[in-house]
Amino acid sequence: MTSLDAATDPQRAVLLGVGNILLTDEGVGVEAVTRFAATHDLPSGLSVLDGGTSAMEMLDDLEDLDLLVVVDCVRVGKPPASVVVLQDDEVPAFFRTRLSPHQVGLSDVFATMLLTGRAPRRIVIVGVQPVEVSTAMGLTAEIEAVMPQVIDAVRRALAEGGYPTQPRKVVAGAH
C-alpha cells in the first residue's frame, strides 16, 4: 500500500464480541456488544460483530483495521466479575497464556494477519473474569451488575481509538 492509498482508504474499526451464550458468563462478550449496539449511535466506519465461538471465519472482517476492540470472558486471576482492559503491549501477553476458551482461534487469526501484514493497527481487549461457566443461558447476577462498567470500557476504548459513540436518546412512548 502506498501512502497515497493510506490517505484515501476509509477508516475502519470493529467491535467484536466473542463467547458462547449457552455457557452462562462465557457469553459476556456477545451480550456486551449486542447491548452496546442497541443503545449507542455508532460512527461511520465502525462495525459490530457477534463472533460467537468462531474465529477463522472472521479473518476477512478483521484484516487491515484501524482499531479492533474485542470483548470476551477471560481468566486473569482476578476476583470474579472483575473487568480488565488490555491494550498496546499488554495484548500480545494475552495470547501467551490461555485466558479464554476462544483464544486459540483468535490467536490463529491474529497470527495469520501478522504473517500477511494485515493485522489491525490497534487492538484493545475488554475482558470480564467469569463467576460461573455452566450450561445455562443468561449471565450471572454478578456479571449483570458489572455490565455498565463493561459498556463504559468499550465506549472509552472506541473513543480513544477515534470512534466516539453517543448513547441513544430514549423517547418516552416510542415503540
Short mmCIF file of N, CA and C in Angstrom, two decimals:
data_model
loop_
_atom_site.label_atom_id
_atom_site.label_comp_id
_atom_site.label_asym_id
_atom_site.label_seq_id
_atom_site.Cartn_x
_atom_site.Cartn_y
_atom_site.Cartn_z
N MET A 1 0.85 -1.17 0.00
CA MET A 1 0.00 0.00 0.00
C MET A 1 0.90 1.23 0.00
N THR A 2 0.61 2.17 -0.82
CA THR A 2 1.38 3.41 -0.85
C THR A 2 0.77 4.40 0.12
N SER A 3 1.53 5.44 0.43
CA SER A 3 1.00 6.43 1.36
C SER A 3 -0.24 7.11 0.79
N LEU A 4 -0.30 7.26 -0.53
CA LEU A 4 -1.49 7.83 -1.16
C LEU A 4 -2.71 6.96 -0.88
N ASP A 5 -2.53 5.62 -1.01
CA ASP A 5 -3.63 4.71 -0.73
C ASP A 5 -4.07 4.84 0.73
N ALA A 6 -3.10 4.93 1.62
CA ALA A 6 -3.43 5.02 3.05
C ALA A 6 -4.24 6.27 3.34
N ALA A 7 -3.92 7.35 2.64
CA ALA A 7 -4.64 8.61 2.89
C ALA A 7 -6.07 8.55 2.38
N THR A 8 -6.34 7.73 1.35
CA THR A 8 -7.67 7.69 0.78
C THR A 8 -8.50 6.51 1.28
N ASP A 9 -7.87 5.54 1.95
CA ASP A 9 -8.62 4.40 2.48
C ASP A 9 -9.54 4.88 3.59
N PRO A 10 -10.79 4.42 3.59
CA PRO A 10 -11.68 4.80 4.69
C PRO A 10 -11.20 4.16 6.00
N GLN A 11 -11.43 4.86 7.08
CA GLN A 11 -11.09 4.34 8.40
C GLN A 11 -12.07 3.21 8.73
N ARG A 12 -11.53 2.15 9.35
CA ARG A 12 -12.38 1.01 9.70
C ARG A 12 -12.05 0.52 11.10
N ALA A 13 -13.10 0.22 11.85
CA ALA A 13 -12.95 -0.36 13.18
C ALA A 13 -14.02 -1.42 13.36
N VAL A 14 -13.70 -2.40 14.23
CA VAL A 14 -14.65 -3.45 14.55
C VAL A 14 -14.73 -3.60 16.06
N LEU A 15 -15.96 -3.69 16.56
CA LEU A 15 -16.24 -4.07 17.93
C LEU A 15 -16.69 -5.52 17.85
N LEU A 16 -15.88 -6.42 18.41
CA LEU A 16 -16.10 -7.86 18.28
C LEU A 16 -16.43 -8.47 19.63
N GLY A 17 -17.59 -9.10 19.72
CA GLY A 17 -17.96 -9.85 20.92
C GLY A 17 -17.80 -11.33 20.65
N VAL A 18 -17.06 -12.01 21.51
CA VAL A 18 -16.90 -13.46 21.36
C VAL A 18 -17.38 -14.15 22.62
N GLY A 19 -17.84 -15.38 22.46
CA GLY A 19 -18.31 -16.14 23.60
C GLY A 19 -19.43 -17.07 23.22
N ASN A 20 -19.74 -17.94 24.15
CA ASN A 20 -20.79 -18.93 23.97
C ASN A 20 -21.94 -18.59 24.90
N ILE A 21 -23.03 -18.11 24.35
CA ILE A 21 -24.18 -17.68 25.16
C ILE A 21 -24.88 -18.85 25.85
N LEU A 22 -24.52 -20.08 25.51
CA LEU A 22 -25.12 -21.25 26.15
C LEU A 22 -24.39 -21.66 27.43
N LEU A 23 -23.31 -20.92 27.77
CA LEU A 23 -22.49 -21.25 28.94
C LEU A 23 -22.41 -20.06 29.91
N THR A 24 -23.50 -19.64 30.45
CA THR A 24 -23.63 -18.53 31.41
C THR A 24 -22.66 -17.39 31.07
N ASP A 25 -21.70 -17.09 31.96
CA ASP A 25 -20.84 -15.92 31.82
C ASP A 25 -19.90 -15.98 30.62
N GLU A 26 -19.75 -17.14 30.02
CA GLU A 26 -18.93 -17.28 28.82
C GLU A 26 -19.50 -16.43 27.69
N GLY A 27 -20.77 -16.08 27.75
CA GLY A 27 -21.40 -15.28 26.71
C GLY A 27 -21.32 -13.78 26.92
N VAL A 28 -20.54 -13.31 27.88
CA VAL A 28 -20.50 -11.89 28.21
C VAL A 28 -20.06 -11.02 27.03
N GLY A 29 -19.14 -11.47 26.22
CA GLY A 29 -18.68 -10.66 25.09
C GLY A 29 -19.77 -10.41 24.07
N VAL A 30 -20.47 -11.47 23.70
CA VAL A 30 -21.56 -11.35 22.73
C VAL A 30 -22.67 -10.47 23.30
N GLU A 31 -23.01 -10.69 24.55
CA GLU A 31 -24.08 -9.91 25.19
C GLU A 31 -23.69 -8.43 25.28
N ALA A 32 -22.44 -8.15 25.62
CA ALA A 32 -21.99 -6.75 25.77
C ALA A 32 -22.06 -6.00 24.45
N VAL A 33 -21.57 -6.59 23.36
CA VAL A 33 -21.58 -5.86 22.09
C VAL A 33 -23.00 -5.73 21.54
N THR A 34 -23.85 -6.71 21.82
CA THR A 34 -25.25 -6.62 21.40
C THR A 34 -25.94 -5.46 22.11
N ARG A 35 -25.72 -5.37 23.41
CA ARG A 35 -26.31 -4.27 24.18
C ARG A 35 -25.73 -2.92 23.74
N PHE A 36 -24.43 -2.88 23.51
CA PHE A 36 -23.79 -1.64 23.10
C PHE A 36 -24.39 -1.13 21.79
N ALA A 37 -24.49 -2.02 20.81
CA ALA A 37 -25.02 -1.63 19.50
C ALA A 37 -26.48 -1.18 19.59
N ALA A 38 -27.24 -1.78 20.52
CA ALA A 38 -28.66 -1.44 20.67
C ALA A 38 -28.87 -0.12 21.39
N THR A 39 -27.86 0.36 22.11
CA THR A 39 -28.06 1.55 22.94
C THR A 39 -27.20 2.74 22.55
N HIS A 40 -26.37 2.59 21.51
CA HIS A 40 -25.48 3.68 21.10
C HIS A 40 -25.58 3.96 19.61
N ASP A 41 -25.44 5.23 19.26
CA ASP A 41 -25.31 5.61 17.86
C ASP A 41 -23.86 5.39 17.49
N LEU A 42 -23.64 4.65 16.42
CA LEU A 42 -22.28 4.27 16.04
C LEU A 42 -21.77 5.15 14.91
N PRO A 43 -20.50 5.54 14.98
CA PRO A 43 -19.95 6.39 13.93
C PRO A 43 -19.71 5.60 12.64
N SER A 44 -19.60 6.33 11.56
CA SER A 44 -19.28 5.74 10.27
C SER A 44 -17.94 5.00 10.39
N GLY A 45 -17.86 3.84 9.76
CA GLY A 45 -16.62 3.08 9.76
C GLY A 45 -16.52 2.06 10.88
N LEU A 46 -17.46 2.06 11.83
CA LEU A 46 -17.44 1.11 12.93
C LEU A 46 -18.47 0.01 12.68
N SER A 47 -18.01 -1.23 12.68
CA SER A 47 -18.90 -2.39 12.55
C SER A 47 -18.92 -3.14 13.87
N VAL A 48 -20.05 -3.75 14.17
CA VAL A 48 -20.19 -4.58 15.37
C VAL A 48 -20.40 -6.01 14.90
N LEU A 49 -19.57 -6.92 15.41
CA LEU A 49 -19.65 -8.33 15.01
C LEU A 49 -19.89 -9.22 16.22
N ASP A 50 -20.82 -10.14 16.08
CA ASP A 50 -21.02 -11.22 17.05
C ASP A 50 -20.18 -12.37 16.54
N GLY A 51 -19.03 -12.56 17.15
CA GLY A 51 -18.12 -13.61 16.71
C GLY A 51 -18.46 -14.97 17.27
N GLY A 52 -19.38 -15.02 18.23
CA GLY A 52 -19.72 -16.30 18.84
C GLY A 52 -18.46 -17.02 19.27
N THR A 53 -18.32 -18.26 18.85
CA THR A 53 -17.13 -19.04 19.18
C THR A 53 -16.29 -19.29 17.94
N SER A 54 -16.64 -18.66 16.81
CA SER A 54 -15.87 -18.85 15.59
C SER A 54 -14.69 -17.88 15.58
N ALA A 55 -13.74 -18.14 14.72
CA ALA A 55 -12.59 -17.25 14.65
C ALA A 55 -12.12 -17.09 13.22
N MET A 56 -11.60 -18.14 12.63
CA MET A 56 -11.02 -18.02 11.30
C MET A 56 -12.05 -17.54 10.28
N GLU A 57 -13.33 -17.78 10.52
CA GLU A 57 -14.37 -17.32 9.60
C GLU A 57 -14.43 -15.80 9.55
N MET A 58 -13.87 -15.14 10.55
CA MET A 58 -13.92 -13.68 10.64
C MET A 58 -12.68 -13.01 10.06
N LEU A 59 -11.74 -13.78 9.55
CA LEU A 59 -10.46 -13.23 9.10
C LEU A 59 -10.64 -12.04 8.17
N ASP A 60 -11.47 -12.16 7.15
CA ASP A 60 -11.67 -11.06 6.20
C ASP A 60 -12.22 -9.80 6.89
N ASP A 61 -13.09 -9.99 7.87
CA ASP A 61 -13.69 -8.85 8.57
C ASP A 61 -12.70 -8.12 9.47
N LEU A 62 -11.62 -8.80 9.88
CA LEU A 62 -10.70 -8.23 10.86
C LEU A 62 -9.40 -7.72 10.26
N GLU A 63 -9.18 -7.97 8.98
CA GLU A 63 -7.93 -7.55 8.36
C GLU A 63 -7.91 -6.05 8.10
N ASP A 64 -6.72 -5.47 8.22
CA ASP A 64 -6.46 -4.07 7.87
C ASP A 64 -7.34 -3.07 8.61
N LEU A 65 -7.69 -3.35 9.83
CA LEU A 65 -8.48 -2.42 10.63
C LEU A 65 -7.60 -1.35 11.26
N ASP A 66 -8.18 -0.21 11.52
CA ASP A 66 -7.51 0.81 12.31
C ASP A 66 -7.60 0.45 13.79
N LEU A 67 -8.74 -0.12 14.19
CA LEU A 67 -8.98 -0.45 15.59
C LEU A 67 -9.84 -1.70 15.68
N LEU A 68 -9.43 -2.60 16.56
CA LEU A 68 -10.23 -3.78 16.90
C LEU A 68 -10.41 -3.79 18.40
N VAL A 69 -11.68 -3.77 18.85
CA VAL A 69 -11.99 -3.88 20.28
C VAL A 69 -12.70 -5.23 20.45
N VAL A 70 -12.09 -6.10 21.25
CA VAL A 70 -12.62 -7.44 21.49
C VAL A 70 -13.18 -7.48 22.91
N VAL A 71 -14.40 -7.99 23.07
CA VAL A 71 -14.99 -8.18 24.40
C VAL A 71 -15.16 -9.68 24.60
N ASP A 72 -14.64 -10.18 25.74
CA ASP A 72 -14.64 -11.62 25.97
C ASP A 72 -14.59 -11.92 27.45
N CYS A 73 -14.95 -13.13 27.79
CA CYS A 73 -14.79 -13.71 29.11
C CYS A 73 -13.31 -14.12 29.21
N VAL A 74 -12.60 -13.68 30.25
CA VAL A 74 -11.18 -14.02 30.39
C VAL A 74 -10.88 -14.48 31.80
N ARG A 75 -9.90 -15.33 31.90
CA ARG A 75 -9.43 -15.79 33.21
C ARG A 75 -8.06 -15.18 33.46
N VAL A 76 -8.04 -14.17 34.34
CA VAL A 76 -6.79 -13.44 34.59
C VAL A 76 -6.39 -13.47 36.05
N GLY A 77 -6.99 -14.36 36.83
CA GLY A 77 -6.62 -14.48 38.24
C GLY A 77 -7.14 -13.36 39.11
N LYS A 78 -8.11 -12.62 38.63
CA LYS A 78 -8.74 -11.54 39.40
C LYS A 78 -10.00 -12.09 40.06
N PRO A 79 -10.58 -11.36 40.99
CA PRO A 79 -11.84 -11.82 41.59
C PRO A 79 -12.93 -11.95 40.52
N PRO A 80 -13.88 -12.86 40.72
CA PRO A 80 -14.99 -12.99 39.77
C PRO A 80 -15.68 -11.65 39.54
N ALA A 81 -16.09 -11.43 38.30
CA ALA A 81 -16.78 -10.22 37.85
C ALA A 81 -15.85 -9.01 37.73
N SER A 82 -14.53 -9.23 37.75
CA SER A 82 -13.59 -8.13 37.51
C SER A 82 -13.58 -7.80 36.03
N VAL A 83 -13.50 -6.51 35.72
CA VAL A 83 -13.41 -6.04 34.34
C VAL A 83 -11.96 -5.59 34.12
N VAL A 84 -11.34 -6.10 33.05
CA VAL A 84 -9.97 -5.73 32.73
C VAL A 84 -9.91 -5.20 31.30
N VAL A 85 -9.00 -4.26 31.07
CA VAL A 85 -8.78 -3.72 29.73
C VAL A 85 -7.30 -3.90 29.42
N LEU A 86 -7.03 -4.59 28.32
CA LEU A 86 -5.66 -4.81 27.86
C LEU A 86 -5.49 -4.10 26.53
N GLN A 87 -4.39 -3.40 26.37
CA GLN A 87 -4.15 -2.72 25.11
C GLN A 87 -2.66 -2.58 24.86
N ASP A 88 -2.33 -2.23 23.65
CA ASP A 88 -0.96 -1.99 23.23
C ASP A 88 -0.07 -3.17 23.59
N ASP A 89 0.97 -2.97 24.40
CA ASP A 89 1.93 -4.03 24.71
C ASP A 89 1.33 -5.16 25.54
N GLU A 90 0.21 -4.93 26.20
CA GLU A 90 -0.43 -5.96 27.01
C GLU A 90 -1.14 -7.01 26.15
N VAL A 91 -1.52 -6.67 24.94
CA VAL A 91 -2.30 -7.58 24.10
C VAL A 91 -1.51 -8.83 23.71
N PRO A 92 -0.24 -8.73 23.27
CA PRO A 92 0.49 -9.97 22.95
C PRO A 92 0.56 -10.92 24.14
N ALA A 93 0.69 -10.39 25.34
CA ALA A 93 0.74 -11.24 26.54
C ALA A 93 -0.56 -11.99 26.72
N PHE A 94 -1.67 -11.39 26.31
CA PHE A 94 -2.98 -12.03 26.38
C PHE A 94 -2.96 -13.36 25.63
N PHE A 95 -2.21 -13.42 24.53
CA PHE A 95 -2.19 -14.63 23.71
C PHE A 95 -1.10 -15.62 24.11
N ARG A 96 -0.21 -15.24 25.03
CA ARG A 96 0.81 -16.18 25.51
C ARG A 96 0.25 -17.12 26.56
N THR A 97 -0.80 -16.70 27.25
CA THR A 97 -1.44 -17.52 28.28
C THR A 97 -2.89 -17.71 27.89
N ARG A 98 -3.38 -18.92 28.00
CA ARG A 98 -4.76 -19.18 27.60
C ARG A 98 -5.70 -18.60 28.65
N LEU A 99 -6.37 -17.53 28.27
CA LEU A 99 -7.27 -16.83 29.18
C LEU A 99 -8.73 -17.05 28.83
N SER A 100 -8.98 -17.47 27.60
CA SER A 100 -10.34 -17.58 27.11
C SER A 100 -10.46 -18.85 26.28
N PRO A 101 -11.60 -19.52 26.32
CA PRO A 101 -11.78 -20.72 25.50
C PRO A 101 -11.65 -20.46 24.00
N HIS A 102 -11.90 -19.21 23.55
CA HIS A 102 -11.80 -18.92 22.10
C HIS A 102 -10.43 -18.44 21.72
N GLN A 103 -9.57 -18.28 22.70
CA GLN A 103 -8.30 -17.61 22.45
C GLN A 103 -7.47 -18.31 21.40
N VAL A 104 -7.48 -19.64 21.38
CA VAL A 104 -6.68 -20.33 20.37
C VAL A 104 -7.13 -19.90 18.98
N GLY A 105 -8.43 -19.85 18.74
CA GLY A 105 -8.92 -19.42 17.44
C GLY A 105 -8.55 -17.98 17.14
N LEU A 106 -8.71 -17.08 18.12
CA LEU A 106 -8.34 -15.69 17.92
C LEU A 106 -6.83 -15.55 17.72
N SER A 107 -6.07 -16.32 18.46
CA SER A 107 -4.62 -16.29 18.32
C SER A 107 -4.22 -16.69 16.90
N ASP A 108 -4.87 -17.71 16.36
CA ASP A 108 -4.60 -18.13 14.98
C ASP A 108 -4.94 -17.03 13.98
N VAL A 109 -6.06 -16.35 14.21
CA VAL A 109 -6.47 -15.27 13.33
C VAL A 109 -5.43 -14.15 13.37
N PHE A 110 -5.02 -13.74 14.58
CA PHE A 110 -4.05 -12.65 14.69
C PHE A 110 -2.70 -13.05 14.11
N ALA A 111 -2.27 -14.31 14.32
CA ALA A 111 -1.01 -14.77 13.74
C ALA A 111 -1.07 -14.72 12.22
N THR A 112 -2.20 -15.14 11.66
CA THR A 112 -2.37 -15.09 10.20
C THR A 112 -2.30 -13.66 9.69
N MET A 113 -2.97 -12.74 10.38
CA MET A 113 -2.96 -11.34 9.95
C MET A 113 -1.56 -10.74 10.07
N LEU A 114 -0.82 -11.11 11.12
CA LEU A 114 0.55 -10.61 11.26
C LEU A 114 1.43 -11.13 10.14
N LEU A 115 1.30 -12.42 9.82
CA LEU A 115 2.11 -13.01 8.75
C LEU A 115 1.82 -12.38 7.39
N THR A 116 0.58 -11.99 7.17
CA THR A 116 0.22 -11.40 5.88
C THR A 116 0.35 -9.87 5.89
N GLY A 117 0.75 -9.30 7.03
CA GLY A 117 0.88 -7.86 7.13
C GLY A 117 -0.44 -7.12 7.16
N ARG A 118 -1.50 -7.79 7.62
CA ARG A 118 -2.83 -7.19 7.58
C ARG A 118 -3.48 -7.09 8.97
N ALA A 119 -2.66 -7.10 10.03
CA ALA A 119 -3.18 -7.03 11.40
C ALA A 119 -3.75 -5.65 11.69
N PRO A 120 -4.74 -5.57 12.59
CA PRO A 120 -5.26 -4.26 12.99
C PRO A 120 -4.12 -3.40 13.56
N ARG A 121 -4.20 -2.10 13.32
CA ARG A 121 -3.17 -1.19 13.82
C ARG A 121 -3.22 -1.07 15.35
N ARG A 122 -4.41 -1.22 15.91
CA ARG A 122 -4.56 -1.14 17.37
C ARG A 122 -5.59 -2.17 17.80
N ILE A 123 -5.28 -2.89 18.89
CA ILE A 123 -6.19 -3.89 19.44
C ILE A 123 -6.38 -3.61 20.93
N VAL A 124 -7.63 -3.63 21.36
CA VAL A 124 -7.97 -3.48 22.77
C VAL A 124 -8.84 -4.66 23.15
N ILE A 125 -8.50 -5.29 24.28
CA ILE A 125 -9.30 -6.40 24.81
C ILE A 125 -10.02 -5.90 26.06
N VAL A 126 -11.34 -6.01 26.07
CA VAL A 126 -12.13 -5.75 27.28
C VAL A 126 -12.57 -7.11 27.78
N GLY A 127 -12.01 -7.51 28.92
CA GLY A 127 -12.29 -8.85 29.43
C GLY A 127 -13.04 -8.80 30.75
N VAL A 128 -13.78 -9.86 31.01
CA VAL A 128 -14.52 -9.99 32.26
C VAL A 128 -14.22 -11.36 32.85
N GLN A 129 -13.73 -11.37 34.09
CA GLN A 129 -13.47 -12.61 34.80
C GLN A 129 -14.82 -13.26 35.12
N PRO A 130 -15.05 -14.51 34.66
CA PRO A 130 -16.36 -15.12 34.89
C PRO A 130 -16.59 -15.48 36.35
N VAL A 131 -17.86 -15.51 36.71
CA VAL A 131 -18.27 -16.02 38.02
C VAL A 131 -18.57 -17.50 37.87
N GLU A 132 -19.26 -17.85 36.79
CA GLU A 132 -19.68 -19.23 36.56
C GLU A 132 -19.70 -19.50 35.06
N VAL A 133 -19.23 -20.69 34.69
CA VAL A 133 -19.35 -21.15 33.31
C VAL A 133 -19.98 -22.53 33.38
N SER A 134 -21.29 -22.56 33.18
CA SER A 134 -22.02 -23.82 33.21
C SER A 134 -23.07 -23.78 32.11
N THR A 135 -23.65 -24.91 31.80
CA THR A 135 -24.62 -24.98 30.73
C THR A 135 -25.93 -24.33 31.17
N ALA A 136 -26.09 -23.10 30.77
CA ALA A 136 -27.32 -22.33 31.02
C ALA A 136 -27.21 -21.03 30.26
N MET A 137 -28.34 -20.54 29.80
CA MET A 137 -28.35 -19.24 29.12
C MET A 137 -28.52 -18.14 30.14
N GLY A 138 -27.90 -17.01 29.87
CA GLY A 138 -28.01 -15.85 30.74
C GLY A 138 -26.79 -15.68 31.60
N LEU A 139 -26.48 -14.43 31.87
CA LEU A 139 -25.34 -14.09 32.69
C LEU A 139 -25.71 -14.18 34.17
N THR A 140 -24.70 -14.42 35.01
CA THR A 140 -24.95 -14.43 36.45
C THR A 140 -25.27 -13.01 36.92
N ALA A 141 -25.87 -12.90 38.08
CA ALA A 141 -26.23 -11.59 38.64
C ALA A 141 -25.00 -10.72 38.83
N GLU A 142 -23.88 -11.32 39.21
CA GLU A 142 -22.65 -10.56 39.43
C GLU A 142 -22.12 -9.95 38.12
N ILE A 143 -22.21 -10.71 37.03
CA ILE A 143 -21.76 -10.19 35.73
C ILE A 143 -22.75 -9.14 35.23
N GLU A 144 -24.04 -9.38 35.43
CA GLU A 144 -25.04 -8.36 35.07
C GLU A 144 -24.73 -7.05 35.78
N ALA A 145 -24.31 -7.13 37.03
CA ALA A 145 -24.04 -5.93 37.83
C ALA A 145 -22.86 -5.12 37.29
N VAL A 146 -21.90 -5.77 36.62
CA VAL A 146 -20.74 -5.04 36.09
C VAL A 146 -20.90 -4.69 34.61
N MET A 147 -22.01 -5.05 33.99
CA MET A 147 -22.20 -4.73 32.57
C MET A 147 -22.09 -3.23 32.29
N PRO A 148 -22.56 -2.33 33.16
CA PRO A 148 -22.33 -0.90 32.89
C PRO A 148 -20.83 -0.56 32.80
N GLN A 149 -20.00 -1.20 33.62
CA GLN A 149 -18.55 -0.99 33.55
C GLN A 149 -17.99 -1.51 32.23
N VAL A 150 -18.49 -2.66 31.78
CA VAL A 150 -18.04 -3.24 30.52
C VAL A 150 -18.40 -2.30 29.37
N ILE A 151 -19.65 -1.85 29.34
CA ILE A 151 -20.13 -0.95 28.29
C ILE A 151 -19.30 0.35 28.30
N ASP A 152 -19.00 0.87 29.50
CA ASP A 152 -18.21 2.09 29.59
C ASP A 152 -16.77 1.85 29.10
N ALA A 153 -16.20 0.70 29.41
CA ALA A 153 -14.85 0.38 28.93
C ALA A 153 -14.83 0.29 27.40
N VAL A 154 -15.87 -0.27 26.82
CA VAL A 154 -15.99 -0.34 25.35
C VAL A 154 -16.09 1.06 24.78
N ARG A 155 -16.94 1.88 25.37
CA ARG A 155 -17.13 3.26 24.90
C ARG A 155 -15.80 4.03 24.94
N ARG A 156 -15.06 3.90 26.06
CA ARG A 156 -13.77 4.59 26.19
C ARG A 156 -12.76 4.08 25.17
N ALA A 157 -12.68 2.77 24.97
CA ALA A 157 -11.73 2.19 24.01
C ALA A 157 -12.02 2.70 22.60
N LEU A 158 -13.29 2.75 22.23
CA LEU A 158 -13.65 3.24 20.91
C LEU A 158 -13.32 4.73 20.77
N ALA A 159 -13.64 5.52 21.78
CA ALA A 159 -13.37 6.96 21.73
C ALA A 159 -11.87 7.23 21.64
N GLU A 160 -11.09 6.53 22.46
CA GLU A 160 -9.63 6.72 22.43
C GLU A 160 -9.04 6.29 21.10
N GLY A 161 -9.71 5.36 20.41
CA GLY A 161 -9.25 4.91 19.10
C GLY A 161 -9.78 5.75 17.95
N GLY A 162 -10.51 6.82 18.26
CA GLY A 162 -11.00 7.70 17.20
C GLY A 162 -12.41 7.40 16.72
N TYR A 163 -13.15 6.58 17.48
CA TYR A 163 -14.52 6.22 17.11
C TYR A 163 -15.48 6.54 18.25
N PRO A 164 -15.71 7.83 18.51
CA PRO A 164 -16.60 8.19 19.61
C PRO A 164 -18.04 7.78 19.32
N THR A 165 -18.72 7.33 20.35
CA THR A 165 -20.12 6.93 20.23
C THR A 165 -20.95 7.77 21.19
N GLN A 166 -22.23 7.80 20.92
CA GLN A 166 -23.16 8.52 21.80
C GLN A 166 -24.29 7.58 22.19
N PRO A 167 -24.67 7.60 23.48
CA PRO A 167 -25.86 6.82 23.86
C PRO A 167 -27.06 7.34 23.10
N ARG A 168 -27.92 6.43 22.70
CA ARG A 168 -29.15 6.83 22.01
C ARG A 168 -30.08 7.51 22.98
N LYS A 169 -30.76 8.51 22.50
CA LYS A 169 -31.78 9.18 23.30
C LYS A 169 -33.02 8.30 23.30
N VAL A 170 -33.53 8.03 24.48
CA VAL A 170 -34.75 7.24 24.59
C VAL A 170 -35.93 8.20 24.64
N VAL A 171 -36.86 7.99 23.71
CA VAL A 171 -38.03 8.84 23.63
C VAL A 171 -39.18 8.14 24.34
N ALA A 172 -39.75 8.82 25.32
CA ALA A 172 -40.87 8.24 26.06
C ALA A 172 -42.02 7.92 25.12
N GLY A 173 -42.56 6.72 25.25
CA GLY A 173 -43.69 6.32 24.44
C GLY A 173 -43.33 5.80 23.06
N ALA A 174 -42.04 5.80 22.73
CA ALA A 174 -41.62 5.29 21.40
C ALA A 174 -41.68 3.78 21.41
N HIS A 175 -42.03 3.20 20.27
CA HIS A 175 -42.11 1.74 20.17
C HIS A 175 -40.98 1.23 19.36
#
